[in-house]
mmCIF file of C-alpha atoms and ligand atoms in Angstrom:
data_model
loop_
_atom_site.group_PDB
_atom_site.id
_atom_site.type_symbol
_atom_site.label_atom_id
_atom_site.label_comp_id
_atom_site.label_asym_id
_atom_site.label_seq_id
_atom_site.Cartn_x
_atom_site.Cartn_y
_atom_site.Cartn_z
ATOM 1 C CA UNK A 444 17.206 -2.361 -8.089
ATOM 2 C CA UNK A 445 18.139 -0.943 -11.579
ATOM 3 C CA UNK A 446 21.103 -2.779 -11.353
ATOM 4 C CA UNK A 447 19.891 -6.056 -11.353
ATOM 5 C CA UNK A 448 19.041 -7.778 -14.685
ATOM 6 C CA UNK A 449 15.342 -6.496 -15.965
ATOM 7 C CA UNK A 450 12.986 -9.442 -15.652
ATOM 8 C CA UNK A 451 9.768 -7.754 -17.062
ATOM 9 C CA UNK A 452 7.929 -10.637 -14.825
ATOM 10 C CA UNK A 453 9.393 -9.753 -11.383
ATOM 11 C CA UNK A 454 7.242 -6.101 -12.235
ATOM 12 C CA UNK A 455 3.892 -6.257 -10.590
ATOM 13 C CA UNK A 456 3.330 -3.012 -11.325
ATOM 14 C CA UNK A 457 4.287 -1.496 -14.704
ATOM 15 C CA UNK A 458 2.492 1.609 -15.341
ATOM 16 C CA UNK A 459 3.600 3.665 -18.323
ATOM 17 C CA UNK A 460 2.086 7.088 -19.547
ATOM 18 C CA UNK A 461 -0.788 7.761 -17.166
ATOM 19 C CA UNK A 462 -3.088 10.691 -17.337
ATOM 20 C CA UNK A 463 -5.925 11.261 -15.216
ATOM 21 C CA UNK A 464 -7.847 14.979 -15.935
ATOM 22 C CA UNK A 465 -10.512 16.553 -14.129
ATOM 23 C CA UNK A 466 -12.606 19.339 -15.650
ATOM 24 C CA UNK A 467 -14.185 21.644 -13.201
ATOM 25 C CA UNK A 468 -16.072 24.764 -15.123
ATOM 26 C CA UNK A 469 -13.902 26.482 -17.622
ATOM 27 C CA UNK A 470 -10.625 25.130 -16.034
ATOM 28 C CA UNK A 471 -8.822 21.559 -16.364
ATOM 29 C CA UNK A 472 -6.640 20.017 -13.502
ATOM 30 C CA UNK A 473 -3.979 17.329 -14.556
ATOM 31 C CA UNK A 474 -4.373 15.388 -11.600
ATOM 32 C CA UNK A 475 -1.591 12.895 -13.066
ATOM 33 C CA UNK A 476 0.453 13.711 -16.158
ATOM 34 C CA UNK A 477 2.374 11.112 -17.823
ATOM 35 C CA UNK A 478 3.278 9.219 -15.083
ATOM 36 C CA UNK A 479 4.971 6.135 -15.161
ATOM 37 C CA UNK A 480 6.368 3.709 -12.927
ATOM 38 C CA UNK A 481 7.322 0.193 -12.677
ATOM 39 C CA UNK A 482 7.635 -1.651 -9.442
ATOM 40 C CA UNK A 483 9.283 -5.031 -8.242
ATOM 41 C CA UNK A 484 7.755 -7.660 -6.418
ATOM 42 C CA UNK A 485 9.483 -7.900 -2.710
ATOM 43 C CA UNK A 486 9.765 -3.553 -3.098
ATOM 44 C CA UNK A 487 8.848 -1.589 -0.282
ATOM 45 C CA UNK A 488 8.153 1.815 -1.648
ATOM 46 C CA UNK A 489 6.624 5.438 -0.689
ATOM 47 C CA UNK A 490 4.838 7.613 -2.886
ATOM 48 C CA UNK A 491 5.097 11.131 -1.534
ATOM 49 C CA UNK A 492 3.967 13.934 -2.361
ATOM 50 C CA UNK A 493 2.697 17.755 -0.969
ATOM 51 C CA UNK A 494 -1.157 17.693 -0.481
ATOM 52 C CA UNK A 495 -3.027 18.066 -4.000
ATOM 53 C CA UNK A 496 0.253 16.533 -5.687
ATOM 54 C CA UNK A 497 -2.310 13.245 -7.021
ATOM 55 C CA UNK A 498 -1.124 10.894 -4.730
ATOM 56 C CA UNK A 499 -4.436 9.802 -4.067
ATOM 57 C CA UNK A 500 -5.350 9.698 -7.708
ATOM 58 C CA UNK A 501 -2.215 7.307 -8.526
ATOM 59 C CA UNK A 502 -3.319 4.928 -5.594
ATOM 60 C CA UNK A 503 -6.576 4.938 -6.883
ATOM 61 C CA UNK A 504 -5.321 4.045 -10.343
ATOM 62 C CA UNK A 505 -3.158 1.485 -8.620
ATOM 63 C CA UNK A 506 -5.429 -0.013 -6.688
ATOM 64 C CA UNK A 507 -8.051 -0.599 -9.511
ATOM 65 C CA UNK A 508 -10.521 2.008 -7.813
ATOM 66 C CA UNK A 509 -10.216 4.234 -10.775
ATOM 67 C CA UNK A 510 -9.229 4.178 -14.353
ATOM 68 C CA UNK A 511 -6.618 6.502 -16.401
ATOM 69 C CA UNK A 512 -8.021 8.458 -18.995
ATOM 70 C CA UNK A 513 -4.631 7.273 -20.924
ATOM 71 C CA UNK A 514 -2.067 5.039 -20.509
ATOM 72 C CA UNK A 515 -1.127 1.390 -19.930
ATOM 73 C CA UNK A 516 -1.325 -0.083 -16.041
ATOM 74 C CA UNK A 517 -0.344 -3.807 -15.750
ATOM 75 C CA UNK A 518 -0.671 -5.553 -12.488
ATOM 76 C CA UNK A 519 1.150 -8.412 -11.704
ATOM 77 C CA UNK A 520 1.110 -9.051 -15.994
ATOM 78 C CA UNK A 521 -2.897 -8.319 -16.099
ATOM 79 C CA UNK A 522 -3.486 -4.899 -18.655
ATOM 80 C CA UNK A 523 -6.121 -3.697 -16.207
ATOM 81 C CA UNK A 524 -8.028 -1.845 -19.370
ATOM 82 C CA UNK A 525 -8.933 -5.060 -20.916
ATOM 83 C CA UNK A 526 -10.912 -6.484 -17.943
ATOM 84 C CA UNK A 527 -14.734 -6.124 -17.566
ATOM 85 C CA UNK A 528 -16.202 -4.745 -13.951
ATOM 86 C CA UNK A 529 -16.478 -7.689 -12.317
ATOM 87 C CA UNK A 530 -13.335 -9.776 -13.112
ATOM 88 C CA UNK A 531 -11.618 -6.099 -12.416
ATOM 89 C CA UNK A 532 -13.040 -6.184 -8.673
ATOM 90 C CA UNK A 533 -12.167 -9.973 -8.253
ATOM 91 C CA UNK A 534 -8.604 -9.159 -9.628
ATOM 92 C CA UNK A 535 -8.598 -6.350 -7.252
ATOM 93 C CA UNK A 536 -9.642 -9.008 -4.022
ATOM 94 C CA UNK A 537 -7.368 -11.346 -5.028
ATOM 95 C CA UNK A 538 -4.140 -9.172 -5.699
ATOM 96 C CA UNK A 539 -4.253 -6.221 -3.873
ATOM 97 C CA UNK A 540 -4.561 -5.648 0.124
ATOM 98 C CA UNK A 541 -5.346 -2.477 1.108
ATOM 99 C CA UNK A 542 -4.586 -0.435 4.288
ATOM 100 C CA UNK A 543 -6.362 3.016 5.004
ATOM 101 C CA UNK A 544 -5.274 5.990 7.372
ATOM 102 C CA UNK A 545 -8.538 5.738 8.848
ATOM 103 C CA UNK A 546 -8.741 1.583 9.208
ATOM 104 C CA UNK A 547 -12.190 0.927 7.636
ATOM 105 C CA UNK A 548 -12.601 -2.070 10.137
ATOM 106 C CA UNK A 549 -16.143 -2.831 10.271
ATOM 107 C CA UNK A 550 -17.272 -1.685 13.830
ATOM 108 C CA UNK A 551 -19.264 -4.252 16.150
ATOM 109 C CA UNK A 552 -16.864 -7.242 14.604
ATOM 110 C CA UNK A 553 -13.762 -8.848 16.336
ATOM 111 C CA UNK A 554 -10.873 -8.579 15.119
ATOM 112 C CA UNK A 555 -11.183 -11.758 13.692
ATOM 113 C CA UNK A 556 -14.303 -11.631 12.287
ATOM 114 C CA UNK A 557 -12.715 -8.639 10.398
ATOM 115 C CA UNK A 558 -10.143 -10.416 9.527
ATOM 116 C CA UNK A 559 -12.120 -13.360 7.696
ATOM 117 C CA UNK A 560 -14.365 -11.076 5.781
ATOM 118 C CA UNK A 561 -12.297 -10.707 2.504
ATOM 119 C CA UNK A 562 -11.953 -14.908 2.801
ATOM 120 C CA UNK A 563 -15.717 -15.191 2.785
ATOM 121 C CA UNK A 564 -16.397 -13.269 -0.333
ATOM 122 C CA UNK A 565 -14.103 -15.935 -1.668
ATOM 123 C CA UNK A 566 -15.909 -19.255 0.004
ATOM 124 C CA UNK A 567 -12.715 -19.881 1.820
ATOM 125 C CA UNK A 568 -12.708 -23.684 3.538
ATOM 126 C CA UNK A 569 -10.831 -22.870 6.226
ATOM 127 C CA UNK A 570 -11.132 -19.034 7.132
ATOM 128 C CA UNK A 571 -11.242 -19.067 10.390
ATOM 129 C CA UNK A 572 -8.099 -20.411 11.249
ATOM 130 C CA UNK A 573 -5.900 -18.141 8.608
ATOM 131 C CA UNK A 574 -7.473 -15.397 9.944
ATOM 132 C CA UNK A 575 -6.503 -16.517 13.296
ATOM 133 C CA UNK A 576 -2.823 -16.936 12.165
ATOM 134 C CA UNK A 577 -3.062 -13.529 10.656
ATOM 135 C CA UNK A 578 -3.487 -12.032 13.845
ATOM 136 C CA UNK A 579 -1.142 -14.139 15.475
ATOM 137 C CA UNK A 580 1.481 -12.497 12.918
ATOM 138 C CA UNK A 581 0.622 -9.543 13.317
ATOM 139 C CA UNK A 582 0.967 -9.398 17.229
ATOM 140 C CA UNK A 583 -2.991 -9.907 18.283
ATOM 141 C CA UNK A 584 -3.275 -13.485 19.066
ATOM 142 C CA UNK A 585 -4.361 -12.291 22.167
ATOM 143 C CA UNK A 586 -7.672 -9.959 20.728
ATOM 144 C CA UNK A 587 -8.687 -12.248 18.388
ATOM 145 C CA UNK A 588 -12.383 -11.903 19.722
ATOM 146 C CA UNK A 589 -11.627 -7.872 20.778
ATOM 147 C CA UNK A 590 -14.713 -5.850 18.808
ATOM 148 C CA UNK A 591 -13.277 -2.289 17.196
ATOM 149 C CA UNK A 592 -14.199 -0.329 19.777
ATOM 150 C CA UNK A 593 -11.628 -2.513 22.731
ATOM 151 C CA UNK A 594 -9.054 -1.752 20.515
ATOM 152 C CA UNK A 595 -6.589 0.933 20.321
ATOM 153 C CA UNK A 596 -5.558 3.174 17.099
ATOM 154 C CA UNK A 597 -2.163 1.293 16.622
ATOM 155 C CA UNK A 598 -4.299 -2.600 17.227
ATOM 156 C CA UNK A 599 -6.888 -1.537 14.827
ATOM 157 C CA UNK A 600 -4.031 -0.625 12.211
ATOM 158 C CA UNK A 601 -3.041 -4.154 12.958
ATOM 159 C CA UNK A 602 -5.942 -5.595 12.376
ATOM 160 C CA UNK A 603 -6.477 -3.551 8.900
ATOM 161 C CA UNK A 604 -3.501 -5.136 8.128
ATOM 162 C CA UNK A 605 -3.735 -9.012 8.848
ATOM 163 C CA UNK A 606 -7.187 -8.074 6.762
ATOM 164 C CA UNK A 607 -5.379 -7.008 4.136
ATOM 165 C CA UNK A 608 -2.636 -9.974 4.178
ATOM 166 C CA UNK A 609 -5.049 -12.595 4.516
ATOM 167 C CA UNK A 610 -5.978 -13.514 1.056
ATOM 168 C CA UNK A 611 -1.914 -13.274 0.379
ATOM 169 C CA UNK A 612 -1.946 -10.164 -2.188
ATOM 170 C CA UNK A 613 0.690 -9.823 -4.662
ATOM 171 C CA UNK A 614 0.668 -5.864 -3.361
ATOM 172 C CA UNK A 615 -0.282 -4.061 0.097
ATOM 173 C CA UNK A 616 -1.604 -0.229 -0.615
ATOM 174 C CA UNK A 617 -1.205 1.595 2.469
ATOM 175 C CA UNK A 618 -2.870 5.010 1.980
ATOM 176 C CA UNK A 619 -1.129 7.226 5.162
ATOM 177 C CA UNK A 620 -1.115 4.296 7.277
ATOM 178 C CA UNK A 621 -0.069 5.866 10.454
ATOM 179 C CA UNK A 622 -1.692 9.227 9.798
ATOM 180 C CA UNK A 623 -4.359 8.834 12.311
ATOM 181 C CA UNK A 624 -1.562 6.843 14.943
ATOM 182 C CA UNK A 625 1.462 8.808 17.724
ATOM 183 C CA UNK A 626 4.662 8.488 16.932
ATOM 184 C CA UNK A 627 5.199 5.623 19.128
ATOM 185 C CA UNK A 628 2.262 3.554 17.481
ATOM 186 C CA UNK A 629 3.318 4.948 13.849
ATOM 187 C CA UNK A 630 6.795 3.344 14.531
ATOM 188 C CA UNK A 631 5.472 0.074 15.640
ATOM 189 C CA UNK A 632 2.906 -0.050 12.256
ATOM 190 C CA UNK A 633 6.266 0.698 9.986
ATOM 191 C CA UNK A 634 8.473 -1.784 11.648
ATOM 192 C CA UNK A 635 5.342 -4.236 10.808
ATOM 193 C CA UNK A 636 5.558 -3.337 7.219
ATOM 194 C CA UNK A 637 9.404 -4.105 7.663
ATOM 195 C CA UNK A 638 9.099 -7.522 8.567
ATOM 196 C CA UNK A 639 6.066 -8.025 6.568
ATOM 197 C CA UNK A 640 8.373 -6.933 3.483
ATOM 198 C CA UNK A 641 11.285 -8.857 4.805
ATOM 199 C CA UNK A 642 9.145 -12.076 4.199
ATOM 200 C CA UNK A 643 8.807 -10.959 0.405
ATOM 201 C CA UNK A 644 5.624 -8.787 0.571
ATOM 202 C CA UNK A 645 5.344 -5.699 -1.779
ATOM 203 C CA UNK A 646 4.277 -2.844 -0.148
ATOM 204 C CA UNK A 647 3.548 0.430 -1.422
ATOM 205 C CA UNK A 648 2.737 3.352 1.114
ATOM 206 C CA UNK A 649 1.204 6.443 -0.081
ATOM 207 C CA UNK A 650 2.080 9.287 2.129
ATOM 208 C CA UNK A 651 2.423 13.397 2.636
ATOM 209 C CA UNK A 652 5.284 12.233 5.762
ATOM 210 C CA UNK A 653 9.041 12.184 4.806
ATOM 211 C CA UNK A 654 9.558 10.864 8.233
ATOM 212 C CA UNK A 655 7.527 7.257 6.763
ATOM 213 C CA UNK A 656 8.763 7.547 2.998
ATOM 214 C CA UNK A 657 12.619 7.307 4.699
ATOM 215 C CA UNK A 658 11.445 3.757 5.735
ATOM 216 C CA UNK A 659 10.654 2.700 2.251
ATOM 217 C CA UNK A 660 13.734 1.193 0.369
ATOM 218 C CA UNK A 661 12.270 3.630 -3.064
ATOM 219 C CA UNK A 662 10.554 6.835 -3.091
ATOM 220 C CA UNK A 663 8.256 8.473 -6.075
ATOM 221 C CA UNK A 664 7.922 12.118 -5.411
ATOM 222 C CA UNK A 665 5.326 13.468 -7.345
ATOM 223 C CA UNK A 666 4.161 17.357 -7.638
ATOM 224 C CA UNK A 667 1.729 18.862 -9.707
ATOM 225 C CA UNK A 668 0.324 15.062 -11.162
ATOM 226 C CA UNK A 669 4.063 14.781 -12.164
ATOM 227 C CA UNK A 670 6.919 12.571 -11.162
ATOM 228 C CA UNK A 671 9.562 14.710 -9.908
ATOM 229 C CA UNK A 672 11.824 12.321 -8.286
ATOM 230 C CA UNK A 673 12.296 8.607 -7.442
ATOM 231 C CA UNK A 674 15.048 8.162 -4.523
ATOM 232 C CA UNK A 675 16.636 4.832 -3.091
ATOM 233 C CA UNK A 676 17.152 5.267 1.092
ATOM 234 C CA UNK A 677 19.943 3.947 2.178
ATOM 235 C CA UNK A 678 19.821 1.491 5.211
ATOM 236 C CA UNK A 679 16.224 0.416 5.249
ATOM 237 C CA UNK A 680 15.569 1.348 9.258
ATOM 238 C CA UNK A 681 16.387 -1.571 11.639
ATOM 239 C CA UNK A 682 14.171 -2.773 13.861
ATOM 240 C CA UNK A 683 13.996 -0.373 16.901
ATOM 241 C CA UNK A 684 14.971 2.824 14.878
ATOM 242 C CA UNK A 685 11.071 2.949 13.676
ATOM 243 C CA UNK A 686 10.240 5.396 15.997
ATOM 244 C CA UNK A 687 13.032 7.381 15.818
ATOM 245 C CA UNK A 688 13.164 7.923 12.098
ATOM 246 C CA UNK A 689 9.100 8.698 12.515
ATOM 247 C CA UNK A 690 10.365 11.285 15.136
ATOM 248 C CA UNK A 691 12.865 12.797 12.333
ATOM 249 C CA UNK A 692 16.036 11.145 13.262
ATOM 250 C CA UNK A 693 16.219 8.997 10.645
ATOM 251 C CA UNK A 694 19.729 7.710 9.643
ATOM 252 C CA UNK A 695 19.131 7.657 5.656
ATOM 253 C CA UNK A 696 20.959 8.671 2.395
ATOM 254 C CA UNK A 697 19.217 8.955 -0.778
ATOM 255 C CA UNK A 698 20.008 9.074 -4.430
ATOM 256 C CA UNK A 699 17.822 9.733 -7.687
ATOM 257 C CA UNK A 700 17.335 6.964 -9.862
ATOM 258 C CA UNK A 701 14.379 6.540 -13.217
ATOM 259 C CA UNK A 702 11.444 4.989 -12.139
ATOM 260 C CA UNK A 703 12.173 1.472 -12.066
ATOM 261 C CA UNK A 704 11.656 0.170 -8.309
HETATM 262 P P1 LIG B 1186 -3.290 14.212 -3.155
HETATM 263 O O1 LIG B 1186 -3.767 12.837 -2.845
HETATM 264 O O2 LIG B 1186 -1.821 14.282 -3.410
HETATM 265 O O3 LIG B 1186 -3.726 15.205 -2.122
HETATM 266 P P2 LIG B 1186 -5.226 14.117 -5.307
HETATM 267 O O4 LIG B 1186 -4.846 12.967 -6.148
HETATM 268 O O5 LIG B 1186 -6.364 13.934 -4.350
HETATM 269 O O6 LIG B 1186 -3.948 14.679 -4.537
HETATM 270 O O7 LIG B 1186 -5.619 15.347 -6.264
HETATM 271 C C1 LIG B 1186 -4.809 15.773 -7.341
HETATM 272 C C2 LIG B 1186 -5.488 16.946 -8.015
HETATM 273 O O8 LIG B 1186 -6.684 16.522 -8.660
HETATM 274 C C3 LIG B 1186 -5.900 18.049 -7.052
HETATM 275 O O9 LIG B 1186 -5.713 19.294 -7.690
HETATM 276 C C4 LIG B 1186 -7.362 17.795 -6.819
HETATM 277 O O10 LIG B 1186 -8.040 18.993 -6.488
HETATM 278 C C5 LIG B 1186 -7.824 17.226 -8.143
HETATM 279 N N1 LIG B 1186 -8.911 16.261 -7.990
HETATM 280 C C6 LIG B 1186 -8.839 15.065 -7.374
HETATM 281 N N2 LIG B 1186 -10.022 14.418 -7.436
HETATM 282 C C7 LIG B 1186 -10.872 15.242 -8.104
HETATM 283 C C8 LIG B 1186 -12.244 15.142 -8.501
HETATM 284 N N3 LIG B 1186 -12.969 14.063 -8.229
HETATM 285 N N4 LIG B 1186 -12.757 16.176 -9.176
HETATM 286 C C9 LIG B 1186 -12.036 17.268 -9.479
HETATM 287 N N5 LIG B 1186 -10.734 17.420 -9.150
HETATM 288 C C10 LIG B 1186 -10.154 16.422 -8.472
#
């Protein structure tokens, strides 16, 4: 909250100026322009946006998938520019969880075998079992040996997600995380982010829904590679009103505030 006192180090991400431009023939597209934004850990915020807006190009930059062609991205204190490939990909592991609209579960694996995978890459001793109680806190301690294909769309998004909290990120990217789910499942998948956040998790969800961004606590609107609003919502939904709020009744107030989440 901007009225708390300004701890650079509770920031783990501070992003200042970035620029991202794609040439295509004669004419240039500012995918991001200036963009800046600085983000608390513990913050549960949406970045929203109309399709085209560069949502996907911020994530991207977020993430560590993709570089700026200017400006400054620290995550979690590390200037991302000044790391070579490979510590950049095992700052990326270690840091960031990610969560995609379409799951990206590897298909003929349990769950838990899922699970486990990013713990392998790291010669984890005891993977197994904290990818077991990943599961079990995310509701499948029952389908732990379920393959992809025994699962429904809302499970799988579970599993994506004890995946992506298993090697205990300082951020989860969710990229439309319940774009592919009903209503029903959506609401169950945001009231998981809920609790996951209410245990100190920072979550950022990229999304084109104003139905999902209303469960974030902050908002970055962004149009035309620009930031054209940040918002603070106002309750953050109970538990129960997830699928209402997904359905549009959402009980929330908002106000503009700079870009400090
Ligand atoms: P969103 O995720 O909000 O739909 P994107 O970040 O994907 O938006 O795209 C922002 C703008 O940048 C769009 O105009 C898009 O066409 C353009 N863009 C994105 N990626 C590329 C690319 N690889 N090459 C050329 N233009 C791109």
């Amino acid at each position: 909250m901007t009225d708390q006192p300004d701890h650079a180090d509770d920031h783990v991400i501070q992003a200042y100026g970035l620029e991202k431009r794609y040439s295509i023939g004669d004419s240039e597209v500012r995918a991001l322009d200036a963009v800046s934004v600085q983000v608390r850990r513990g913050e549960m915020l949406a970045i929203t946006g109309p399709s085209g807006s560069g949502k996907s190009t911020l994530m991207n930059i977020l993430g560590c998938l993709d570089s700026p062609d200017a400006g400054t991205y620290l995550l979690d204190g590390d200037d991302v520019a000044k790391l070579s490939g490979d510590r950049l990909a095992a700052i990326r592991n270690r840091k960031i969880g990610f969560v995609f609209q379409n799951f990206n579960l590897l298909p003929r694996l349990s769950a838990l075998e899922n699970v486990e995978l990013p713990l392998l890459y790291s010669a984890h001793r005891d993977a197994k079992t904290v990818a077991r109680k990943a599961l079990e806190s995310v509701g499948l301690g029952n389908r732990l040996h379920h393959e992809t294909n025994q699962l429904s769309g809302g499970q799988l998004q579970r599993v994506a997600i004890a995946r992506a909290m298993v090697t205990n990120p300082a951020i989860i990217l969710a990229d439309e995380p319940t774009g592919n789910l009903d209503s029903h499942a959506g609401g169950e998948i945001m009231e998981l982010f809920h609790s996951l956040n209410a245990q100190g998790r920072t979550i950022i969800i990229v999304t084109h829904d104003p139905s999902v961004a209303r469960h974030c606590r902050g908002e970055v609107r962004i149009s035309d590679g620009k930031i054209v609003a940040t918002v603070r919502h106002n309750p953050v939904a109970r538990a129960g009103a997830a699928e209402a709020s997904l359905n549009g009744h959402g009980d929330v107030e908002a106000e503009v505030l700079g870009s400090r989440f």
